[in-house]
Structures are given as C-alpha cells and as structure tokens.
mmCIF file of C-alpha atoms and ligand atoms in Angstrom:
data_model
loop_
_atom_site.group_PDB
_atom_site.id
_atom_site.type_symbol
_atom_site.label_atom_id
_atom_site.label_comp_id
_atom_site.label_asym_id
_atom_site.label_seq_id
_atom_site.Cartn_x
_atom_site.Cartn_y
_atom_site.Cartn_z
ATOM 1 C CA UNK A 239 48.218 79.570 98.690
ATOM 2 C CA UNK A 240 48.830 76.661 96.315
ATOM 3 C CA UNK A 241 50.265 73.411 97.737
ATOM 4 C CA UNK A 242 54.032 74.433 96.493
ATOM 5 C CA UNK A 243 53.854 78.090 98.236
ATOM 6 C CA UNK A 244 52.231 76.454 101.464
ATOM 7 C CA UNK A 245 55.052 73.851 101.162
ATOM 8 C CA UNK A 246 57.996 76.636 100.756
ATOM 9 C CA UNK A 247 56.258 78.384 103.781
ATOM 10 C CA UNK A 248 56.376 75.340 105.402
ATOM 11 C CA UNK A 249 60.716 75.182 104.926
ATOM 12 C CA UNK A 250 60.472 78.778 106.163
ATOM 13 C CA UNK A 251 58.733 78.391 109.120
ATOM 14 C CA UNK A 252 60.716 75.302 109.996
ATOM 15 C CA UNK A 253 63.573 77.113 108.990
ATOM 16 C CA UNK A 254 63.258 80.249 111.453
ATOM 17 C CA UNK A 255 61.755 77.697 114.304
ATOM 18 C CA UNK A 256 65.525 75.993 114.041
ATOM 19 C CA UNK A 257 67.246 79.394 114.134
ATOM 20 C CA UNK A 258 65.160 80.441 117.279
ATOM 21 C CA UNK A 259 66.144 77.135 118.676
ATOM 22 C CA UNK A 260 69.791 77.407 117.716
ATOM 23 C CA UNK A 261 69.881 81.290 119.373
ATOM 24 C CA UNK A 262 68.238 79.728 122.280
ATOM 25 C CA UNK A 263 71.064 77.073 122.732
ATOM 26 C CA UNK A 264 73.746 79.348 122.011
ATOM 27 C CA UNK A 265 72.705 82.440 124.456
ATOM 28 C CA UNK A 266 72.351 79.487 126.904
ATOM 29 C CA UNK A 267 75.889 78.439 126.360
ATOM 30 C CA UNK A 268 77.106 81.973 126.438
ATOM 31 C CA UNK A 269 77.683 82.563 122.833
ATOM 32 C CA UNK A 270 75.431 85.257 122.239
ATOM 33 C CA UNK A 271 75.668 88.996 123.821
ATOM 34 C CA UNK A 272 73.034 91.135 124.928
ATOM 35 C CA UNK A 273 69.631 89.658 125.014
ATOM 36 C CA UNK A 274 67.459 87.682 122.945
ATOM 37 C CA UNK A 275 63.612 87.916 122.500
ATOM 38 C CA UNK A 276 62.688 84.869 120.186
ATOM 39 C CA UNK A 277 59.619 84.570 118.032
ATOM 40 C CA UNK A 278 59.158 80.308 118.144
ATOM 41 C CA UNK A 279 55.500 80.412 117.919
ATOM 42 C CA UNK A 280 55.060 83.824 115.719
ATOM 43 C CA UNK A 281 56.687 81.905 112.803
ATOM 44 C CA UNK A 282 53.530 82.202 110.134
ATOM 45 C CA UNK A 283 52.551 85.931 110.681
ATOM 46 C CA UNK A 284 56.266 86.626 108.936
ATOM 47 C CA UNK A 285 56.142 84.267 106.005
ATOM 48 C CA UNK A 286 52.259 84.823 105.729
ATOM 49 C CA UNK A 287 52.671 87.678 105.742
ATOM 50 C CA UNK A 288 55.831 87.944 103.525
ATOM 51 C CA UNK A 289 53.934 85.755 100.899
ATOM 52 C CA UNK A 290 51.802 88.167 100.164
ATOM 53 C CA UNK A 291 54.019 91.090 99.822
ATOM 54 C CA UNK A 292 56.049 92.692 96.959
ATOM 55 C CA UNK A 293 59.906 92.250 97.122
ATOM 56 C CA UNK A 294 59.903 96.040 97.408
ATOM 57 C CA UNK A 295 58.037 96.470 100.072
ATOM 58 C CA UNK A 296 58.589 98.107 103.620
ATOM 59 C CA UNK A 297 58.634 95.938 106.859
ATOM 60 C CA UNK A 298 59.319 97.078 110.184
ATOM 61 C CA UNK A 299 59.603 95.075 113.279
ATOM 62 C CA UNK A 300 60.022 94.914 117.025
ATOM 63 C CA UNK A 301 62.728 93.882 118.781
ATOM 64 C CA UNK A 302 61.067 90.331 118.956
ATOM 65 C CA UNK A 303 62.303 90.477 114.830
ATOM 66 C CA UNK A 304 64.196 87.275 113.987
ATOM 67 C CA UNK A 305 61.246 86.306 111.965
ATOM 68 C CA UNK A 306 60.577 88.637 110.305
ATOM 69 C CA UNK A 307 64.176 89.690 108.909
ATOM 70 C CA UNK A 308 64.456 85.979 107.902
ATOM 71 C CA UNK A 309 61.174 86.182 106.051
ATOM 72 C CA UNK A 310 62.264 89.222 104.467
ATOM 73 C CA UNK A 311 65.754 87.965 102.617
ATOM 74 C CA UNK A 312 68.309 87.465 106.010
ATOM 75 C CA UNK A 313 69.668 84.358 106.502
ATOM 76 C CA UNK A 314 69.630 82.364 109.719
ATOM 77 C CA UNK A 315 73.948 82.726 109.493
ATOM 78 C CA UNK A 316 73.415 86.465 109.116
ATOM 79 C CA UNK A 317 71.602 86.433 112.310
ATOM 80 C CA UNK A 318 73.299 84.051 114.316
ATOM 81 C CA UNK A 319 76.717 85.797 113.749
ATOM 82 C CA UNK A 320 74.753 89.347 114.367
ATOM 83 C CA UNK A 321 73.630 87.406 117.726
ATOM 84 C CA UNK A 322 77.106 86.507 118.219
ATOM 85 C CA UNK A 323 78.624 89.674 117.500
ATOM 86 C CA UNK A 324 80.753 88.393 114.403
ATOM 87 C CA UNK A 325 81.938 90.399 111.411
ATOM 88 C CA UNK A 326 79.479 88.269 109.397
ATOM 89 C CA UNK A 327 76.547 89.357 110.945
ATOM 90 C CA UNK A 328 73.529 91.226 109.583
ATOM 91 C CA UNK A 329 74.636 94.771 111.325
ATOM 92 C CA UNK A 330 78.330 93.914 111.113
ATOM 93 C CA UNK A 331 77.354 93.156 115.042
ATOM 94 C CA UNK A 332 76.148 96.859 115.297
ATOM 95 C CA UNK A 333 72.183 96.165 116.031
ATOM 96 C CA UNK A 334 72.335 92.719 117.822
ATOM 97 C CA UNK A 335 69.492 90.317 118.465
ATOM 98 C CA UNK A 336 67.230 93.488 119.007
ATOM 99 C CA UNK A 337 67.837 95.545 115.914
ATOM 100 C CA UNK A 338 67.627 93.252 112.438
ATOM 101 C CA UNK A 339 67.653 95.152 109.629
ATOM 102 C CA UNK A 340 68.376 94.820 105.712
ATOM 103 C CA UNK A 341 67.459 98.006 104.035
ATOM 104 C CA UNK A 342 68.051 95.954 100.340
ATOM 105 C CA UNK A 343 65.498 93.880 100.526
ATOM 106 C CA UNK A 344 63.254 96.688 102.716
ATOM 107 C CA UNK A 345 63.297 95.527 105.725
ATOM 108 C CA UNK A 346 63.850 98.105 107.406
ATOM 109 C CA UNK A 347 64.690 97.686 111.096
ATOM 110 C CA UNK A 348 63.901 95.743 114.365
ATOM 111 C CA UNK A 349 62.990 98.429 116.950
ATOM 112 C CA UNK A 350 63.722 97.939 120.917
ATOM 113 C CA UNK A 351 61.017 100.446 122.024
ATOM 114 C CA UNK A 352 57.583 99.842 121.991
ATOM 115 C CA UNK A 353 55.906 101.243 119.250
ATOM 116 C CA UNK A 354 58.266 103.641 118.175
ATOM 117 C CA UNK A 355 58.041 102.052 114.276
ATOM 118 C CA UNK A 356 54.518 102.874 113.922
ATOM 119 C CA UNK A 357 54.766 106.497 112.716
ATOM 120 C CA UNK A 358 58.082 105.459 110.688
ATOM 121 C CA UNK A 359 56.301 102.735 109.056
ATOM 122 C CA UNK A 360 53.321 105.608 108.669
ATOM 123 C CA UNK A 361 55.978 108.003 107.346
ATOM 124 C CA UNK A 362 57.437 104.898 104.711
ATOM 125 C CA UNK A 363 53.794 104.624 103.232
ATOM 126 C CA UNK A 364 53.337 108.467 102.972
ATOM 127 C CA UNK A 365 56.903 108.236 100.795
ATOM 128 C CA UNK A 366 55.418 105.190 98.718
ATOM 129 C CA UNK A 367 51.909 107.728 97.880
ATOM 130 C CA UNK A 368 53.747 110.924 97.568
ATOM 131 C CA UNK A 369 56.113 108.477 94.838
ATOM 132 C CA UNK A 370 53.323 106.966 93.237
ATOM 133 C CA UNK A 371 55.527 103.483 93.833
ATOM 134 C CA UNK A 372 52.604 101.609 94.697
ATOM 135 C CA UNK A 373 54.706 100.366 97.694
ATOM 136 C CA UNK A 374 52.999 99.547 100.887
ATOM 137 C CA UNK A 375 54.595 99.163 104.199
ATOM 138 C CA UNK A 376 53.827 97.122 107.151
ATOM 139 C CA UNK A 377 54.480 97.045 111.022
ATOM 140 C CA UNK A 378 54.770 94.457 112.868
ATOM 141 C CA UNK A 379 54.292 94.581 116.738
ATOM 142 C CA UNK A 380 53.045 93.494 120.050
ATOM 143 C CA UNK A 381 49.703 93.272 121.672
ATOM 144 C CA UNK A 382 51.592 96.168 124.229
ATOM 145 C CA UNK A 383 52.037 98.294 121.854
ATOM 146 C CA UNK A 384 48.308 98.910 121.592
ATOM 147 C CA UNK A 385 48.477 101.129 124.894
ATOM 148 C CA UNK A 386 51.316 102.798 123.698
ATOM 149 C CA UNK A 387 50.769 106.727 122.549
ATOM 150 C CA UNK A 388 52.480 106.319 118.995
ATOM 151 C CA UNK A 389 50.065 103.181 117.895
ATOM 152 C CA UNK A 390 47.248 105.809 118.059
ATOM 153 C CA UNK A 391 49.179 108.723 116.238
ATOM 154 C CA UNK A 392 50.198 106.655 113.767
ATOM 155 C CA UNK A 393 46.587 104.727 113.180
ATOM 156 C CA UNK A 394 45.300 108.428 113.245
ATOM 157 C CA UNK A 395 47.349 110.120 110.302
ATOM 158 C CA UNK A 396 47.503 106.550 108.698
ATOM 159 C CA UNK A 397 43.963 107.213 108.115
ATOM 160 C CA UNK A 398 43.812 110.879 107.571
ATOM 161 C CA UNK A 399 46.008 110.478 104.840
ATOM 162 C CA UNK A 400 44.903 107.469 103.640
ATOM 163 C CA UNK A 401 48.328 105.770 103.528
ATOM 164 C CA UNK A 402 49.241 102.369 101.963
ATOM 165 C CA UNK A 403 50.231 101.401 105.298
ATOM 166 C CA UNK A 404 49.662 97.622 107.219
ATOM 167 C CA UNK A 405 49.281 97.619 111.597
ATOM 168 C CA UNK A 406 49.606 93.912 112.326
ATOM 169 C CA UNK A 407 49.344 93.117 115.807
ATOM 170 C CA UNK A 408 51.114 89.919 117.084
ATOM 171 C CA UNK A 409 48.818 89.251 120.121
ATOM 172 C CA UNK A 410 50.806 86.877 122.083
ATOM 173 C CA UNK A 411 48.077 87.757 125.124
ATOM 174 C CA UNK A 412 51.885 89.157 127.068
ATOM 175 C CA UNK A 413 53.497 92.183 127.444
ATOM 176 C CA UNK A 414 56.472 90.660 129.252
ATOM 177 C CA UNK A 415 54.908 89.265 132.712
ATOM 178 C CA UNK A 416 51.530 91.009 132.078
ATOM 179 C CA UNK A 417 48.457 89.609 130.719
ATOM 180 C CA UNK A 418 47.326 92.092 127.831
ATOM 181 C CA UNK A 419 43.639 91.397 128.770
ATOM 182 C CA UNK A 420 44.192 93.111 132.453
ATOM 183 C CA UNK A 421 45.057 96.456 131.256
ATOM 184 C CA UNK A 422 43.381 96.604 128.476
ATOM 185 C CA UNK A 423 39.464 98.245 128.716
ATOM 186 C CA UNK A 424 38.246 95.846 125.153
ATOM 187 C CA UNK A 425 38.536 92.199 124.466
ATOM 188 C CA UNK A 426 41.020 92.440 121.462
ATOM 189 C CA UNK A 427 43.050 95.171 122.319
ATOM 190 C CA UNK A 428 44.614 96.215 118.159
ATOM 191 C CA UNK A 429 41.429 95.068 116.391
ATOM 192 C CA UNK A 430 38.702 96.646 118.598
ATOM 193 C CA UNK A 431 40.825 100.110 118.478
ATOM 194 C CA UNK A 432 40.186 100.616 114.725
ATOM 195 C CA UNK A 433 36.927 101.787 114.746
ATOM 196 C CA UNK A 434 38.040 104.375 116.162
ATOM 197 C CA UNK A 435 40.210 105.298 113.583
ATOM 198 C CA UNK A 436 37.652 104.516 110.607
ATOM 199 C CA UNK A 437 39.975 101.652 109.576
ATOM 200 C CA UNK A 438 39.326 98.238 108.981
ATOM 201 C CA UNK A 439 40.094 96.265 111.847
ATOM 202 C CA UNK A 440 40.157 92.184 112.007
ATOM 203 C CA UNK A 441 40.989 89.573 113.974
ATOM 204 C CA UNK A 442 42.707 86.638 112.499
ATOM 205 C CA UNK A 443 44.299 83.344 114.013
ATOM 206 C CA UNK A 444 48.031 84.164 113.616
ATOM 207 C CA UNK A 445 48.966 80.562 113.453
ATOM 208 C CA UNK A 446 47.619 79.453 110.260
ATOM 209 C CA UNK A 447 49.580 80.234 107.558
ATOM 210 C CA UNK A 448 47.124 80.489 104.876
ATOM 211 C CA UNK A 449 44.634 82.925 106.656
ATOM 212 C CA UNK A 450 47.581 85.331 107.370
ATOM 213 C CA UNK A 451 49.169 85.218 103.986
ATOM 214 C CA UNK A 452 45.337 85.712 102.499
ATOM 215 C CA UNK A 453 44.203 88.510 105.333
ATOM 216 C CA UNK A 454 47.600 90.421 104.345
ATOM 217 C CA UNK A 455 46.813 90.227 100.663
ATOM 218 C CA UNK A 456 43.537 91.575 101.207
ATOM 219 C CA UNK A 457 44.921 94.445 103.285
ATOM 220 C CA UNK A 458 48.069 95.190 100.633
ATOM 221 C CA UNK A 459 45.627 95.425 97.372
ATOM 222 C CA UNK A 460 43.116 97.913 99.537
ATOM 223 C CA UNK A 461 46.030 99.750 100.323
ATOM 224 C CA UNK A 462 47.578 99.805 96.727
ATOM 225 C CA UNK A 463 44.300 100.823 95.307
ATOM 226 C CA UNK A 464 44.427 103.963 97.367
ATOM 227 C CA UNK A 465 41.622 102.956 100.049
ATOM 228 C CA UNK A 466 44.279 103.697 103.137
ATOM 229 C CA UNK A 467 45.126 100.819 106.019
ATOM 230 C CA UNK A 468 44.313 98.474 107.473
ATOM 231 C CA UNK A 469 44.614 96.701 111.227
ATOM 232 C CA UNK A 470 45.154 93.000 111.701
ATOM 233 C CA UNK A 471 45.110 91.574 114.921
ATOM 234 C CA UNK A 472 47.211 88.089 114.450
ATOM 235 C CA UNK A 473 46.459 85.739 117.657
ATOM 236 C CA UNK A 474 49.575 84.001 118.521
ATOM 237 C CA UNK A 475 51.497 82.723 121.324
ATOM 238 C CA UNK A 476 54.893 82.071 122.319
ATOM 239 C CA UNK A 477 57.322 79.528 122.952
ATOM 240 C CA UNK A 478 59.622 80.985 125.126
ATOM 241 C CA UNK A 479 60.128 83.339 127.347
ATOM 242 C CA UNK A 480 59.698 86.839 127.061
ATOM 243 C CA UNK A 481 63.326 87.514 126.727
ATOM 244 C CA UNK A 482 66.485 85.404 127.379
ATOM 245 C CA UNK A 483 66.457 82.805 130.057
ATOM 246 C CA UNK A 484 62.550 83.865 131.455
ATOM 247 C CA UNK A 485 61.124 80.330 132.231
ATOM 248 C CA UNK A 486 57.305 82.449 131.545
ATOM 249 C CA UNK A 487 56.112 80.363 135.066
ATOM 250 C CA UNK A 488 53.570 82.615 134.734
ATOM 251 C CA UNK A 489 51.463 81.316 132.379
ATOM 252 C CA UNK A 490 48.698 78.842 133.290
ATOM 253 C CA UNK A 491 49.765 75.363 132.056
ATOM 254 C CA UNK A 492 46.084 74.367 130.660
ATOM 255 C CA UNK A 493 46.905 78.009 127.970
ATOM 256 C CA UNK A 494 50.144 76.833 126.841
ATOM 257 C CA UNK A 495 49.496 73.151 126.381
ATOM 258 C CA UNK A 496 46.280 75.019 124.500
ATOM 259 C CA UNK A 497 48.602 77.279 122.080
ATOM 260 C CA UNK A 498 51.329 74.639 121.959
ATOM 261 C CA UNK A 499 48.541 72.300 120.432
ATOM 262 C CA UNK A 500 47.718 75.131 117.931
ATOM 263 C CA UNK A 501 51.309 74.984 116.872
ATOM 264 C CA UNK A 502 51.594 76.802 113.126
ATOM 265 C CA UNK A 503 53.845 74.396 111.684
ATOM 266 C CA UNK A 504 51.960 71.466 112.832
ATOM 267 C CA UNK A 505 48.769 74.010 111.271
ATOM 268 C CA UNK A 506 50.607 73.950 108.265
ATOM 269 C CA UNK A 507 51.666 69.956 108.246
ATOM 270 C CA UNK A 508 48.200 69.477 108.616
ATOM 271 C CA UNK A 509 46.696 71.539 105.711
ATOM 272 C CA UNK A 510 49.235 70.224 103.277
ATOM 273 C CA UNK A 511 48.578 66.256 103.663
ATOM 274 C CA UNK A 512 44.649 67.425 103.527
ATOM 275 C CA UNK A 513 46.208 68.562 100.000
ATOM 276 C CA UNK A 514 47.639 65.736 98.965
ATOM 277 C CA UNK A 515 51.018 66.432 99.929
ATOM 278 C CA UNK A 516 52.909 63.530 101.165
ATOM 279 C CA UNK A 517 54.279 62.985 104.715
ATOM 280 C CA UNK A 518 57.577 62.341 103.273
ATOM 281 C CA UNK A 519 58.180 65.421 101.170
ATOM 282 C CA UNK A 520 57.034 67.644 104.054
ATOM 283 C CA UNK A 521 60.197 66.127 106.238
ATOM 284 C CA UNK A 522 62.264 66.209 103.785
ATOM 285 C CA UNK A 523 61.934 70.090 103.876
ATOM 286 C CA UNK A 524 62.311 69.826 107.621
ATOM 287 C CA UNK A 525 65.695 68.095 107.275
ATOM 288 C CA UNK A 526 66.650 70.454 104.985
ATOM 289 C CA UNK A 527 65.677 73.308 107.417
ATOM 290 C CA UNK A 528 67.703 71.135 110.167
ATOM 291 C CA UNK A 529 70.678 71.015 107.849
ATOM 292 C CA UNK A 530 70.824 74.739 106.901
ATOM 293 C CA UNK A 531 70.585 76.190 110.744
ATOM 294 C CA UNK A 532 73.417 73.417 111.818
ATOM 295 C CA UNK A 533 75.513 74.933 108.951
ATOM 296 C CA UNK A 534 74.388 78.678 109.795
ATOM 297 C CA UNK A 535 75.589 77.588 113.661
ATOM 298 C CA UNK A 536 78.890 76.048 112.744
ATOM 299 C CA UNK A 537 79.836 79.275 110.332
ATOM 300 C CA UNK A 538 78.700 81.991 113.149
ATOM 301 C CA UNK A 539 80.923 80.225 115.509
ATOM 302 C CA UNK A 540 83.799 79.852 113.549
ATOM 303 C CA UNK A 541 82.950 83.916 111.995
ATOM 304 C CA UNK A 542 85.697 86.061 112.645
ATOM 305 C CA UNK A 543 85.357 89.270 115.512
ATOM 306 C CA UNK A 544 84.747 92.544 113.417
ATOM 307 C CA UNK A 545 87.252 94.986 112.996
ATOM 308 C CA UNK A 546 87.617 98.112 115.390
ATOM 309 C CA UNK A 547 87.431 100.391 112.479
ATOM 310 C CA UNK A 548 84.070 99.275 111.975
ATOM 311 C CA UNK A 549 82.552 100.170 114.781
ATOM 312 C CA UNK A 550 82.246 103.960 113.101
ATOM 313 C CA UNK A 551 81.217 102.876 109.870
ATOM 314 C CA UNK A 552 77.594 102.698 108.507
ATOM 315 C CA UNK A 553 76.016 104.798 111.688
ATOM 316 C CA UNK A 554 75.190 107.988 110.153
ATOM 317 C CA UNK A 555 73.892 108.307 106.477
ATOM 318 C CA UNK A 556 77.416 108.987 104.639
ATOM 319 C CA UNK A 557 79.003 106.080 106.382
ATOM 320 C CA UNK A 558 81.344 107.998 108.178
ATOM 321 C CA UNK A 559 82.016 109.231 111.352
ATOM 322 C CA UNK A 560 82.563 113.364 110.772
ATOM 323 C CA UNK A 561 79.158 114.370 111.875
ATOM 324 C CA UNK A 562 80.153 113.740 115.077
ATOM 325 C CA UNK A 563 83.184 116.978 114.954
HETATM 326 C C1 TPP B 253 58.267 102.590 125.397
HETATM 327 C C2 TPP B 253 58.732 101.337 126.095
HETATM 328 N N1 TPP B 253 58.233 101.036 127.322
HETATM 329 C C3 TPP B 253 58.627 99.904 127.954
HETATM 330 C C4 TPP B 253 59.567 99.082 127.388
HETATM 331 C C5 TPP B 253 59.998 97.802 128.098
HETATM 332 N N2 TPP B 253 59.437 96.663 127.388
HETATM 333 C C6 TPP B 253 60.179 95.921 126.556
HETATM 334 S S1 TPP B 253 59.292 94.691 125.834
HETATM 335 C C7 TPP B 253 57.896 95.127 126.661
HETATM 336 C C8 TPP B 253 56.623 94.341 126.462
HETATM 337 C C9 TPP B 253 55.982 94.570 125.149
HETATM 338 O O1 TPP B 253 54.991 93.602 124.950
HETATM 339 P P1 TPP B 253 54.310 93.402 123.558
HETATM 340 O O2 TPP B 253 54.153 94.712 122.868
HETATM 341 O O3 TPP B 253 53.081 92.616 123.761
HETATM 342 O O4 TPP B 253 55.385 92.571 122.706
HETATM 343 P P2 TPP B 253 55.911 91.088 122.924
HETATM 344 O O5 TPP B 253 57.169 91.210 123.726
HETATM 345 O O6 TPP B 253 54.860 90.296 123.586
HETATM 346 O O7 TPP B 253 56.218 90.589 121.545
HETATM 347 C C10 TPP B 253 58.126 96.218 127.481
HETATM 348 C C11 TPP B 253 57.112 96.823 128.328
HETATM 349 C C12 TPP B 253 60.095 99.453 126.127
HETATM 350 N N3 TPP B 253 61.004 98.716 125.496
HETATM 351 N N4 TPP B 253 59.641 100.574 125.488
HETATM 352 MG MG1 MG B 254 52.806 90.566 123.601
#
C-alpha cells in the first residue's frame, strides 16, 4: 500500500471503530433492537481486505458484519438506522444488526448461522468461472466456523472446481464463551485444515493492515488466473463482547491487554509516521471519522419508522409478496 491508500485505510478503520462505538452506546441506551455483535478489533481484515478487491466483487459475511458492509460501500448512517430499525436503514430495517447486505456494490449478505455462506460464496465464484467475469468472491467468518460441516464442503468443491473463491478466517481465538484452541485437534484451526483440501493455506496477523490488504491480493490474482482458492487465517481479537452487553469476563486479562496493545489502528498509526506521514494529518482523518459517525448518529435517530407496507416488499426476488398465495 502506498502512504495515501494506508492513510484512506486508516479514515476507514477509524471510521467503522466510531460506528461500532456509536452501536455500542446506542444498544446500551435502548436505541437499537435485536442484538448486536460488533467487530472493534476486526477493523483491518475488511478494508485490507477491501483494498485489494475489485468494485465488482462478491463479499459475504457473518453476522459479526458491520465491517465489512462499511468496507464494501454502506455507510455508518445506513447501518445505524438498519440497527435502529429506521426507514433509512440498509435493509429498510428488514435484516438488522445481523444481516448487512448491499447487493450493488456486491456485498452480498451478513449471515446469522455459522458457516452457512461458505457454499454460497463457493456457488458466487462458480457463477464468476462459468461467466468468464473474472470476479472472485470472498467469505468472511469465524474461527467456529472451522468445525462447522459446510466450511469443509465448501473448501472441498472450492477446490475440485478450482473456483475463484477467498476463505478468510477471522480468528478471534472465541466462539462465543469458548476458547477455539479447546475444541479444536490443530493449532490454527482454518489454516492447518487446507492441506487437506490441496489449497493454500496461511496464517497472517489480521491486525496489520498492509499484510492483509497484500495476503488478499495475492490470493485474488491466483484465483483470477484460474489456479482455484485460497485460505487465510487472519489473527485478530475483539473488543467487545461476543454479542450485546457480554462483559467477555472470561478472557484472561494478561491476553487482552496483549491484543489491545496490538491494536490495528494504532498498527496502522504506527506504519504511516515510519512513512513520513505526519502526526497531524493522521488526526485530522480521525476527526473527520469522529465527525461523520456523530452525524450518521444524529440522522438515525431523528430517521423516520418505515412504513407497514414495506414490510412485504423486497423479500422474495420480484419484490412482491404473491409467492406467498
Ligand atoms: C450453526 C450454528 N450453530 C450455533 C450457532 C450459535 N452461535 C452464534 S455465534 C456462535 C459462535 C461463532 O464463533 P466464531 O465462528 O468464532 O465467530 P465470532 O463470533 O467469534 O466472530 C455460535 C456458536 C449459530 N448461529 N449457528
Ligand atoms: Mg471467533
């Protein structure tokens, strides 16, 4: 990345960090319905990754997705007013906190069970070959996914047919209140799984910016050449709680002063005054970020409640509501 696209990473890290913040704050003061899962720590495996993808390009998430539907084109009002339930929201308030999506800009969905985008984002590669579109398409998700029965199908027929497809893992070392490492038989529980699968596999720290956006370009020109997918295990950690007001007690202190230490914007602070960047240019893009998220807030509260009508709209493919007679 050159200093100017580590810098604009930089205002998009700092920008979703303020929006998890914000959604934090507001579910706290009872603005937000249904549940939250916030990705405050996971912030450079989206725009790194992101970076290094084609505006046309497929992305799939988990429900832990605020990140990456920001670093794919939504805005951190679209999201707050989905959170909120608001006509202005990203889904209309049809998908909530847990289900981001924006087909236009191909991102295309935040899924609530565990690893049940896998063999869709599998199934959006084997569109982009059979096309010819050179597309490639990515899925994000959890280090609990890896035990999950649809992670292997799709890494199998991934690599049978040699799809342009991306398996990043977001190894946050949790499945909610379990440690990853004591149900899991090997030490890195996506990366150590692709032998097995005749795939690439690789380990990367998930934190730095610059080695995600770089691993993911590797991965995306392999796949666009024809050579099939790849798996990238992306170590990470979070800041909150697993979901909505979890305190995560149980997680030694001595790890999360550790991963808090490791923290990717501070990562990416660091690496762009080593380039010359100046200290004062880097907060000015954080007070920008600051300004933006207490706008987004401000509009999502005062967004208007959606109409009943809408309710039926845009939940079946014609946008209607006769399948269901
Ligand atoms: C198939 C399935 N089983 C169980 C659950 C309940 N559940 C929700 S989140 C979660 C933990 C997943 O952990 P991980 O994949 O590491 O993602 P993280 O939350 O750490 O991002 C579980 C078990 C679910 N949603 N789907
Ligand atoms: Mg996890």
């Amino acid at each position: 990345m050159t200093p100017e696209e580590l810098l604009d990473a930089y205002e998009e890290m700092a920008l979703i960090r303020r929006t998890e913040k914000a959604a934090h704050d507001l579910f706290m003061s009872g603005f937000v319905k249904g549940t939250t899962h916030l990705a405050a720590g996971h912030e450079a495996i989206a725009v790194g990754a992101s970076a290094a993808l084609r505006p046309d390009d497929y992305v799939f998430a988990t429900y832990r997705g605020h990140h990456h539907a920001m670093a794919r084109g939504a805005t951190p009002e679209e999201c707050l007013a989905e959170l909120m339930s608001k006509a202005t929201g990203l889904c209309q308030a049809k998908g909530g906190s847990m289900h981001l999506t924006k087909a236009s800009t191909g991102m295309l969905g935040s899924y609530a069970i565990v690893g049940a985008h896998l063999p869709m984002a599998a199934g959006a590669a084997w569109s982009a070959k059979l096309r010819g579109s050179g597309q490639v398409a990515v899925a994000f998700f959890g280090d609990g996914a890896t035990n999950i029965g649809a992670f292997h199908e799709a890494l199998n027929l991934a690599a049978v047919w040699q799809l342009p497809a991306l398996f990043v893992c977001e190894n946050n070392l949790y499945m909610e209140y379990t440690p990853i490492a004591d149900v899991t038989a090997v030490p890195n529980p996506a990366a150590d799984r692709a032998g097995g699968y005749n795939i690439p596999g690789e380990v990367i720290d998930g934190n730095d910016v610059t080695v995600v956006h770089e691993a993911v370009s590797r991965a995306a020109e392999r796949a666009r050449k024809g050579d099939g997918p790849t798996l990238i295990e992306a170590q990470t950690y979070r800041h909150f709680g697993h979901s909505r007001s979890d305190p995560a007690k149980y997680r030694p202190a001595e790890e999360v002063e550790r991963w808090l230490k490791h923290d990717p914007l501070d990562v990416a602070r660091a690496r762009l005054e080593a380039a010359g960047v100046p200290p004062e240019t880097i907060s000015e893009r954080d007070r920008r970020a600051a300004q933006v998220v207490e706008a987004a807030v401000t509009a999502a509260k005062n967004a208007p409640e959606p109409d009943r009508e809408l309710a039926f709209t845009d939940v079946w493919a014609d946008g209607s509501a006769t399948w269901r007679t």
